[in-house]
PDB file of C-alpha atoms in Angstrom:
ATOM      1  CA  UNK A   1      12.526 -14.623 -12.944  1.00  0.00           C
ATOM      2  CA  UNK A   2       9.081 -16.562 -14.154  1.00  0.00           C
ATOM      3  CA  UNK A   3       6.885 -14.008 -12.410  1.00  0.00           C
ATOM      4  CA  UNK A   4       8.506 -11.027 -13.287  1.00  0.00           C
ATOM      5  CA  UNK A   5       8.722 -11.184 -16.320  1.00  0.00           C
ATOM      6  CA  UNK A   6       5.141 -11.865 -16.235  1.00  0.00           C
ATOM      7  CA  UNK A   7       4.982  -8.998 -14.090  1.00  0.00           C
ATOM      8  CA  UNK A   8       6.902  -6.059 -15.938  1.00  0.00           C
ATOM      9  CA  UNK A   9       4.728  -7.886 -19.269  1.00  0.00           C
ATOM     10  CA  UNK A  10       1.264  -7.451 -17.728  1.00  0.00           C
ATOM     11  CA  UNK A  11       2.561  -3.223 -16.668  1.00  0.00           C
ATOM     12  CA  UNK A  12       3.198  -3.176 -20.158  1.00  0.00           C
ATOM     13  CA  UNK A  13      -0.730  -3.533 -21.155  1.00  0.00           C
ATOM     14  CA  UNK A  14      -2.783  -2.581 -18.180  1.00  0.00           C
ATOM     15  CA  UNK A  15      -4.852  -0.328 -19.343  1.00  0.00           C
ATOM     16  CA  UNK A  16      -5.735  -2.055 -22.459  1.00  0.00           C
ATOM     17  CA  UNK A  17      -7.916  -4.394 -20.472  1.00  0.00           C
ATOM     18  CA  UNK A  18      -7.687  -3.270 -17.145  1.00  0.00           C
ATOM     19  CA  UNK A  19     -11.635  -2.236 -16.871  1.00  0.00           C
ATOM     20  CA  UNK A  20     -13.898  -3.702 -18.622  1.00  0.00           C
ATOM     21  CA  UNK A  21     -14.356  -1.887 -21.490  1.00  0.00           C
ATOM     22  CA  UNK A  22     -15.488  -3.999 -23.959  1.00  0.00           C
ATOM     23  CA  UNK A  23     -13.142  -4.866 -27.009  1.00  0.00           C
ATOM     24  CA  UNK A  24     -14.770  -3.231 -29.075  1.00  0.00           C
ATOM     25  CA  UNK A  25     -13.902   0.324 -27.504  1.00  0.00           C
ATOM     26  CA  UNK A  26     -10.684   0.069 -26.019  1.00  0.00           C
ATOM     27  CA  UNK A  27      -9.805   3.355 -26.825  1.00  0.00           C
ATOM     28  CA  UNK A  28      -6.112   5.334 -26.185  1.00  0.00           C
ATOM     29  CA  UNK A  29      -5.912   5.892 -22.920  1.00  0.00           C
ATOM     30  CA  UNK A  30      -5.904   9.854 -23.361  1.00  0.00           C
ATOM     31  CA  UNK A  31      -9.655  10.206 -24.044  1.00  0.00           C
ATOM     32  CA  UNK A  32     -12.816   8.383 -22.406  1.00  0.00           C
ATOM     33  CA  UNK A  33     -14.422   7.409 -25.571  1.00  0.00           C
ATOM     34  CA  UNK A  34     -18.407   7.414 -25.262  1.00  0.00           C
ATOM     35  CA  UNK A  35     -21.233   5.463 -26.378  1.00  0.00           C
ATOM     36  CA  UNK A  36     -25.245   6.605 -26.332  1.00  0.00           C
ATOM     37  CA  UNK A  37     -26.378   3.079 -24.401  1.00  0.00           C
ATOM     38  CA  UNK A  38     -25.535   1.964 -21.032  1.00  0.00           C
ATOM     39  CA  UNK A  39     -24.976   5.541 -18.822  1.00  0.00           C
ATOM     40  CA  UNK A  40     -21.158   4.587 -18.880  1.00  0.00           C
ATOM     41  CA  UNK A  41     -20.218   3.474 -21.847  1.00  0.00           C
ATOM     42  CA  UNK A  42     -17.542   5.397 -23.390  1.00  0.00           C
ATOM     43  CA  UNK A  43     -15.115   3.679 -20.642  1.00  0.00           C
ATOM     44  CA  UNK A  44     -10.997   4.078 -20.257  1.00  0.00           C
ATOM     45  CA  UNK A  45      -9.366   1.903 -21.734  1.00  0.00           C
ATOM     46  CA  UNK A  46      -9.244  -1.259 -18.830  1.00  0.00           C
ATOM     47  CA  UNK A  47      -6.409  -2.862 -17.827  1.00  0.00           C
ATOM     48  CA  UNK A  48      -5.146  -7.074 -18.412  1.00  0.00           C
ATOM     49  CA  UNK A  49      -2.836  -6.262 -16.186  1.00  0.00           C
ATOM     50  CA  UNK A  50      -7.233  -5.409 -17.947  1.00  0.00           C
ATOM     51  CA  UNK A  51      -5.917  -6.852 -16.949  1.00  0.00           C
ATOM     52  CA  UNK A  52      -6.662  -5.155 -16.830  1.00  0.00           C
ATOM     53  CA  UNK A  53      -8.047  -4.370 -17.668  1.00  0.00           C
ATOM     54  CA  UNK A  54      -4.858  -9.986 -10.888  1.00  0.00           C
ATOM     55  CA  UNK A  55      -4.733 -10.948  -3.556  1.00  0.00           C
ATOM     56  CA  UNK A  56      -2.215 -12.009  -0.902  1.00  0.00           C
ATOM     57  CA  UNK A  57      -1.753 -15.660  -0.614  1.00  0.00           C
ATOM     58  CA  UNK A  58      -5.015 -17.869  -0.544  1.00  0.00           C
ATOM     59  CA  UNK A  59      -4.737 -21.706   0.680  1.00  0.00           C
ATOM     60  CA  UNK A  60      -5.990 -24.311  -1.149  1.00  0.00           C
ATOM     61  CA  UNK A  61      -6.715 -27.146  -0.004  1.00  0.00           C
ATOM     62  CA  UNK A  62      -6.270 -29.229  -3.059  1.00  0.00           C
ATOM     63  CA  UNK A  63      -5.987 -28.052  -6.861  1.00  0.00           C
ATOM     64  CA  UNK A  64      -9.365 -28.691  -8.291  1.00  0.00           C
ATOM     65  CA  UNK A  65     -10.103 -31.127 -10.781  1.00  0.00           C
ATOM     66  CA  UNK A  66      -9.290 -31.477 -14.179  1.00  0.00           C
ATOM     67  CA  UNK A  67     -13.680 -33.135 -14.734  1.00  0.00           C
ATOM     68  CA  UNK A  68     -15.047 -29.921 -12.408  1.00  0.00           C
ATOM     69  CA  UNK A  69     -12.755 -27.053 -13.520  1.00  0.00           C
ATOM     70  CA  UNK A  70     -14.033 -28.564 -17.542  1.00  0.00           C
ATOM     71  CA  UNK A  71     -17.531 -28.370 -15.176  1.00  0.00           C
ATOM     72  CA  UNK A  72     -17.443 -24.581 -14.074  1.00  0.00           C
ATOM     73  CA  UNK A  73     -16.247 -23.656 -17.290  1.00  0.00           C
ATOM     74  CA  UNK A  74     -19.175 -25.071 -19.066  1.00  0.00           C
ATOM     75  CA  UNK A  75     -21.174 -23.388 -17.108  1.00  0.00           C
ATOM     76  CA  UNK A  76     -19.419 -19.754 -17.071  1.00  0.00           C
ATOM     77  CA  UNK A  77     -20.770 -20.731 -21.022  1.00  0.00           C
ATOM     78  CA  UNK A  78     -24.195 -20.727 -20.433  1.00  0.00           C
ATOM     79  CA  UNK A  79     -24.420 -18.514 -18.090  1.00  0.00           C
ATOM     80  CA  UNK A  80     -22.986 -15.830 -20.516  1.00  0.00           C
ATOM     81  CA  UNK A  81     -25.291 -17.362 -22.927  1.00  0.00           C
ATOM     82  CA  UNK A  82     -28.318 -17.479 -21.223  1.00  0.00           C
ATOM     83  CA  UNK A  83     -27.623 -14.307 -19.011  1.00  0.00           C
ATOM     84  CA  UNK A  84     -28.989 -10.958 -20.080  1.00  0.00           C
ATOM     85  CA  UNK A  85     -26.222  -7.832 -20.442  1.00  0.00           C
ATOM     86  CA  UNK A  86     -27.973  -5.782 -17.458  1.00  0.00           C
ATOM     87  CA  UNK A  87     -26.372  -2.196 -19.139  1.00  0.00           C
ATOM     88  CA  UNK A  88     -27.253  -3.064 -22.260  1.00  0.00           C
ATOM     89  CA  UNK A  89     -30.908  -1.535 -21.739  1.00  0.00           C
ATOM     90  CA  UNK A  90     -29.242   1.480 -19.995  1.00  0.00           C
ATOM     91  CA  UNK A  91     -29.280   4.603 -21.690  1.00  0.00           C
ATOM     92  CA  UNK A  92     -27.621   7.428 -20.837  1.00  0.00           C
ATOM     93  CA  UNK A  93     -29.761  11.485 -21.897  1.00  0.00           C
ATOM     94  CA  UNK A  94     -28.679  13.118 -24.861  1.00  0.00           C
ATOM     95  CA  UNK A  95     -27.506  16.347 -22.915  1.00  0.00           C
ATOM     96  CA  UNK A  96     -25.137  12.996 -20.817  1.00  0.00           C
ATOM     97  CA  UNK A  97     -23.674  12.304 -24.502  1.00  0.00           C
ATOM     98  CA  UNK A  98     -22.716  15.278 -24.685  1.00  0.00           C
ATOM     99  CA  UNK A  99     -21.152  16.179 -21.454  1.00  0.00           C
ATOM    100  CA  UNK A 100     -19.373  13.125 -22.348  1.00  0.00           C
ATOM    101  CA  UNK A 101     -17.869  14.152 -25.865  1.00  0.00           C
ATOM    102  CA  UNK A 102     -16.560  18.197 -24.328  1.00  0.00           C
ATOM    103  CA  UNK A 103     -14.582  16.405 -21.806  1.00  0.00           C
ATOM    104  CA  UNK A 104     -13.408  14.335 -24.425  1.00  0.00           C
ATOM    105  CA  UNK A 105     -11.523  17.579 -25.550  1.00  0.00           C
ATOM    106  CA  UNK A 106     -10.390  18.463 -22.493  1.00  0.00           C
ATOM    107  CA  UNK A 107      -8.795  14.993 -21.611  1.00  0.00           C
ATOM    108  CA  UNK A 108      -7.734  15.405 -25.239  1.00  0.00           C
ATOM    109  CA  UNK A 109      -6.264  18.899 -23.998  1.00  0.00           C
ATOM    110  CA  UNK A 110      -4.224  16.481 -20.863  1.00  0.00           C
ATOM    111  CA  UNK A 111      -6.640  18.936 -19.101  1.00  0.00           C
ATOM    112  CA  UNK A 112      -7.418  15.952 -16.633  1.00  0.00           C
ATOM    113  CA  UNK A 113      -8.211  18.430 -14.002  1.00  0.00           C
ATOM    114  CA  UNK A 114     -11.229  20.461 -15.872  1.00  0.00           C
ATOM    115  CA  UNK A 115     -11.918  17.276 -17.409  1.00  0.00           C
ATOM    116  CA  UNK A 116     -12.702  15.302 -13.355  1.00  0.00           C
ATOM    117  CA  UNK A 117     -14.804  18.710 -12.091  1.00  0.00           C
ATOM    118  CA  UNK A 118     -16.663  18.606 -15.474  1.00  0.00           C
ATOM    119  CA  UNK A 119     -17.559  15.337 -14.660  1.00  0.00           C
ATOM    120  CA  UNK A 120     -18.468  16.070 -10.958  1.00  0.00           C
ATOM    121  CA  UNK A 121     -20.156  18.368 -12.456  1.00  0.00           C
ATOM    122  CA  UNK A 122     -22.418  16.337 -14.523  1.00  0.00           C
ATOM    123  CA  UNK A 123     -22.846  13.946 -11.782  1.00  0.00           C
ATOM    124  CA  UNK A 124     -24.536  16.436  -9.660  1.00  0.00           C
ATOM    125  CA  UNK A 125     -26.589  17.236 -12.663  1.00  0.00           C
ATOM    126  CA  UNK A 126     -27.789  13.747 -13.481  1.00  0.00           C
ATOM    127  CA  UNK A 127     -27.759  11.607  -9.951  1.00  0.00           C
ATOM    128  CA  UNK A 128     -29.280   8.159 -11.388  1.00  0.00           C
ATOM    129  CA  UNK A 129     -26.104   7.973 -13.805  1.00  0.00           C
ATOM    130  CA  UNK A 130     -23.820   5.891 -12.768  1.00  0.00           C
ATOM    131  CA  UNK A 131     -21.734   6.967 -15.882  1.00  0.00           C
ATOM    132  CA  UNK A 132     -20.092   9.998 -14.856  1.00  0.00           C
ATOM    133  CA  UNK A 133     -18.770   8.456 -11.410  1.00  0.00           C
ATOM    134  CA  UNK A 134     -17.515   5.324 -13.668  1.00  0.00           C
ATOM    135  CA  UNK A 135     -15.015   7.629 -16.119  1.00  0.00           C
ATOM    136  CA  UNK A 136     -13.828   9.840 -12.613  1.00  0.00           C
ATOM    137  CA  UNK A 137     -12.271   7.087 -11.299  1.00  0.00           C
ATOM    138  CA  UNK A 138     -10.744   5.561 -14.008  1.00  0.00           C
ATOM    139  CA  UNK A 139      -9.107   9.306 -14.854  1.00  0.00           C
ATOM    140  CA  UNK A 140      -8.199   8.973 -10.750  1.00  0.00           C
ATOM    141  CA  UNK A 141      -6.617   5.635 -11.764  1.00  0.00           C
ATOM    142  CA  UNK A 142      -4.348   7.482 -15.435  1.00  0.00           C
ATOM    143  CA  UNK A 143      -3.306   9.034 -12.510  1.00  0.00           C
ATOM    144  CA  UNK A 144      -2.115   7.005 -10.084  1.00  0.00           C
ATOM    145  CA  UNK A 145      -4.858   8.124  -7.295  1.00  0.00           C
ATOM    146  CA  UNK A 146      -6.235   4.963  -6.293  1.00  0.00           C
ATOM    147  CA  UNK A 147      -7.697   6.077  -3.108  1.00  0.00           C
ATOM    148  CA  UNK A 148     -10.229   8.856  -4.518  1.00  0.00           C
ATOM    149  CA  UNK A 149      -9.929   6.850  -8.311  1.00  0.00           C
ATOM    150  CA  UNK A 150     -11.991   4.339  -5.011  1.00  0.00           C
ATOM    151  CA  UNK A 151     -14.533   6.350  -3.578  1.00  0.00           C
ATOM    152  CA  UNK A 152     -15.359   7.368  -6.895  1.00  0.00           C
ATOM    153  CA  UNK A 153     -16.241   3.649  -8.442  1.00  0.00           C
ATOM    154  CA  UNK A 154     -17.766   3.003  -5.246  1.00  0.00           C
ATOM    155  CA  UNK A 155     -20.073   5.705  -5.941  1.00  0.00           C
ATOM    156  CA  UNK A 156     -20.872   4.543  -9.306  1.00  0.00           C
ATOM    157  CA  UNK A 157     -21.758   1.211  -7.645  1.00  0.00           C
ATOM    158  CA  UNK A 158     -24.023   3.203  -5.522  1.00  0.00           C
ATOM    159  CA  UNK A 159     -25.839   4.443  -8.066  1.00  0.00           C
ATOM    160  CA  UNK A 160     -25.843   1.545  -9.689  1.00  0.00           C
ATOM    161  CA  UNK A 161     -25.153  -1.622  -7.852  1.00  0.00           C
ATOM    162  CA  UNK A 162     -26.041  -4.151 -11.579  1.00  0.00           C
ATOM    163  CA  UNK A 163     -23.220  -2.019 -12.708  1.00  0.00           C
ATOM    164  CA  UNK A 164     -20.646  -4.298 -13.323  1.00  0.00           C
ATOM    165  CA  UNK A 165     -17.936  -2.387 -15.249  1.00  0.00           C
ATOM    166  CA  UNK A 166     -17.501  -0.779 -12.012  1.00  0.00           C
ATOM    167  CA  UNK A 167     -18.086  -3.740  -9.739  1.00  0.00           C
ATOM    168  CA  UNK A 168     -14.257  -4.662 -12.500  1.00  0.00           C
ATOM    169  CA  UNK A 169     -13.256  -1.137 -11.897  1.00  0.00           C
ATOM    170  CA  UNK A 170     -13.140  -1.646  -8.332  1.00  0.00           C
ATOM    171  CA  UNK A 171     -11.305  -5.466  -8.162  1.00  0.00           C
ATOM    172  CA  UNK A 172      -8.492  -3.759 -10.507  1.00  0.00           C
ATOM    173  CA  UNK A 173      -8.744  -0.189  -7.600  1.00  0.00           C
ATOM    174  CA  UNK A 174      -8.336  -2.571  -4.667  1.00  0.00           C
ATOM    175  CA  UNK A 175      -5.529  -4.937  -6.767  1.00  0.00           C
ATOM    176  CA  UNK A 176      -3.647  -1.635  -6.559  1.00  0.00           C
ATOM    177  CA  UNK A 177      -4.235  -0.776  -3.125  1.00  0.00           C
ATOM    178  CA  UNK A 178      -3.123  -4.572  -2.198  1.00  0.00           C
ATOM    179  CA  UNK A 179      -6.202  -5.778  -1.387  1.00  0.00           C
ATOM    180  CA  UNK A 180      -6.439  -8.802  -2.416  1.00  0.00           C
ATOM    181  CA  UNK A 181      -9.136 -11.183  -1.322  1.00  0.00           C
ATOM    182  CA  UNK A 182     -11.392  -7.660  -2.139  1.00  0.00           C
ATOM    183  CA  UNK A 183     -10.271  -7.217  -5.163  1.00  0.00           C
ATOM    184  CA  UNK A 184     -11.117 -10.608  -6.034  1.00  0.00           C
ATOM    185  CA  UNK A 185     -14.972  -9.800  -4.357  1.00  0.00           C
ATOM    186  CA  UNK A 186     -15.323  -6.621  -6.922  1.00  0.00           C
ATOM    187  CA  UNK A 187     -13.889  -9.495 -10.077  1.00  0.00           C
ATOM    188  CA  UNK A 188     -16.841 -12.317  -8.800  1.00  0.00           C
ATOM    189  CA  UNK A 189     -19.349  -9.925  -7.615  1.00  0.00           C
ATOM    190  CA  UNK A 190     -18.637  -8.203 -11.763  1.00  0.00           C
ATOM    191  CA  UNK A 191     -18.651 -11.834 -13.647  1.00  0.00           C
ATOM    192  CA  UNK A 192     -22.229 -12.367 -11.133  1.00  0.00           C
ATOM    193  CA  UNK A 193     -23.561  -9.471 -12.767  1.00  0.00           C
ATOM    194  CA  UNK A 194     -22.761 -11.079 -16.282  1.00  0.00           C
ATOM    195  CA  UNK A 195     -20.838 -13.719 -16.943  1.00  0.00           C
ATOM    196  CA  UNK A 196     -20.536 -12.798 -20.609  1.00  0.00           C
ATOM    197  CA  UNK A 197     -17.630 -10.128 -20.604  1.00  0.00           C
ATOM    198  CA  UNK A 198     -14.699 -11.236 -21.066  1.00  0.00           C
ATOM    199  CA  UNK A 199     -12.456  -8.512 -19.241  1.00  0.00           C
ATOM    200  CA  UNK A 200     -13.613  -9.707 -15.485  1.00  0.00           C
ATOM    201  CA  UNK A 201     -12.467 -13.124 -15.970  1.00  0.00           C
ATOM    202  CA  UNK A 202      -9.279 -11.860 -17.644  1.00  0.00           C
ATOM    203  CA  UNK A 203      -8.465  -9.803 -14.125  1.00  0.00           C
ATOM    204  CA  UNK A 204     -10.365 -12.412 -12.015  1.00  0.00           C
ATOM    205  CA  UNK A 205      -7.218 -15.012 -13.881  1.00  0.00           C
ATOM    206  CA  UNK A 206      -4.498 -12.817 -12.827  1.00  0.00           C
ATOM    207  CA  UNK A 207      -4.804 -12.350  -9.378  1.00  0.00           C
ATOM    208  CA  UNK A 208      -5.788 -15.815  -9.102  1.00  0.00           C
ATOM    209  CA  UNK A 209      -2.400 -16.652 -11.229  1.00  0.00           C
ATOM    210  CA  UNK A 210      -0.023 -13.466  -9.421  1.00  0.00           C
ATOM    211  CA  UNK A 211      -0.922 -13.060  -6.583  1.00  0.00           C
ATOM    212  CA  UNK A 212      -3.252 -15.579  -5.149  1.00  0.00           C
ATOM    213  CA  UNK A 213      -1.332 -18.191  -6.369  1.00  0.00           C
ATOM    214  CA  UNK A 214      -4.488 -20.040  -7.157  1.00  0.00           C
ATOM    215  CA  UNK A 215      -3.800 -22.422  -9.864  1.00  0.00           C
ATOM    216  CA  UNK A 216      -7.203 -23.743 -10.989  1.00  0.00           C
ATOM    217  CA  UNK A 217      -8.981 -20.391 -10.596  1.00  0.00           C
ATOM    218  CA  UNK A 218      -6.798 -18.538 -13.042  1.00  0.00           C
ATOM    219  CA  UNK A 219      -7.007 -21.894 -15.345  1.00  0.00           C
ATOM    220  CA  UNK A 220     -10.606 -21.521 -15.073  1.00  0.00           C
ATOM    221  CA  UNK A 221     -11.139 -17.681 -15.919  1.00  0.00           C
ATOM    222  CA  UNK A 222      -8.001 -17.279 -18.346  1.00  0.00           C
ATOM    223  CA  UNK A 223      -9.793 -19.895 -20.099  1.00  0.00           C
ATOM    224  CA  UNK A 224     -13.187 -18.060 -19.923  1.00  0.00           C
ATOM    225  CA  UNK A 225     -11.218 -15.063 -20.739  1.00  0.00           C
ATOM    226  CA  UNK A 226     -10.277 -17.251 -24.396  1.00  0.00           C
ATOM    227  CA  UNK A 227     -13.538 -17.957 -25.056  1.00  0.00           C
ATOM    228  CA  UNK A 228     -15.919 -15.095 -24.784  1.00  0.00           C
ATOM    229  CA  UNK A 229     -13.596 -13.279 -26.930  1.00  0.00           C
ATOM    230  CA  UNK A 230     -14.430 -15.353 -29.794  1.00  0.00           C
ATOM    231  CA  UNK A 231      -9.977 -14.609 -30.735  1.00  0.00           C
ATOM    232  CA  UNK A 232      -6.881 -15.815 -30.393  1.00  0.00           C
ATOM    233  CA  UNK A 233      -4.601 -14.303 -27.639  1.00  0.00           C
ATOM    234  CA  UNK A 234      -2.095 -15.173 -27.885  1.00  0.00           C
ATOM    235  CA  UNK A 235       0.143 -14.284 -24.501  1.00  0.00           C
ATOM    236  CA  UNK A 236      -3.437 -15.666 -22.401  1.00  0.00           C
ATOM    237  CA  UNK A 237      -2.996 -19.509 -24.110  1.00  0.00           C
ATOM    238  CA  UNK A 238      -0.062 -19.060 -23.080  1.00  0.00           C
ATOM    239  CA  UNK A 239      -0.476 -18.528 -19.741  1.00  0.00           C
ATOM    240  CA  UNK A 240      -3.297 -20.920 -20.150  1.00  0.00           C
ATOM    241  CA  UNK A 241      -0.988 -23.899 -21.398  1.00  0.00           C
ATOM    242  CA  UNK A 242       2.364 -22.388 -18.463  1.00  0.00           C
ATOM    243  CA  UNK A 243      -1.176 -22.664 -16.187  1.00  0.00           C
ATOM    244  CA  UNK A 244      -1.201 -26.012 -17.059  1.00  0.00           C
ATOM    245  CA  UNK A 245       2.516 -27.999 -16.449  1.00  0.00           C
ATOM    246  CA  UNK A 246       2.787 -25.588 -13.734  1.00  0.00           C
ATOM    247  CA  UNK A 247      -0.563 -28.311 -12.355  1.00  0.00           C
ATOM    248  CA  UNK A 248       0.614 -31.069 -13.540  1.00  0.00           C
ATOM    249  CA  UNK A 249       4.273 -29.895 -11.824  1.00  0.00           C
ATOM    250  CA  UNK A 250       2.158 -30.051  -8.570  1.00  0.00           C
ATOM    251  CA  UNK A 251       3.379 -26.134  -8.210  1.00  0.00           C
TER     252      UNK A 251
END
């Protein structure tokens, strides 16, 4: 019953954090906001599912000792502080930014098909930019066209392998498709590229908690998320406390 309620709640807030948007750019799902930096900024909201913003059950030989878990969390904090953001200095051309503005209007008018067609056109015109394919993937996710979303996000990653937003979104898509091990790989890749992005940690925590049943991994990445956001998140803090109790009970 507890897991069912957790899943229901995750569904209710799925697109608020799931895919990798910085929290300052979480917008209504119907809007593709745009920024002037990181050719894929202005993303559709994420799932927490974000979260996000979340594998077939993966057996672990034993729970991770508390001191080792703490050491890994400290290492994550250090990496987040010292590792540069690979997307920070990537600037989208003005023409592309204007194109995103036009796409926003199409989405507001509920013309999703036209928005996708426009994004395809922008991707053809700007083959070096990963943003258009990323946004296409988000729109396909909104339409629950997960196979198309996977194709689009793979294209985004092919164009820019350092786009950790795209790797994070790929994890969400793969989770929806039931490919939990591959989803974990995608989240881990996103975190390796930039440990300072909170939503990748949150998504991996949810995957480990609800789908992988890897409680130690879930606790580690929930805590990393909380450390990185710098503000209180009562829901996730509650999940951490619940995990601690479950780990102590041995389940």
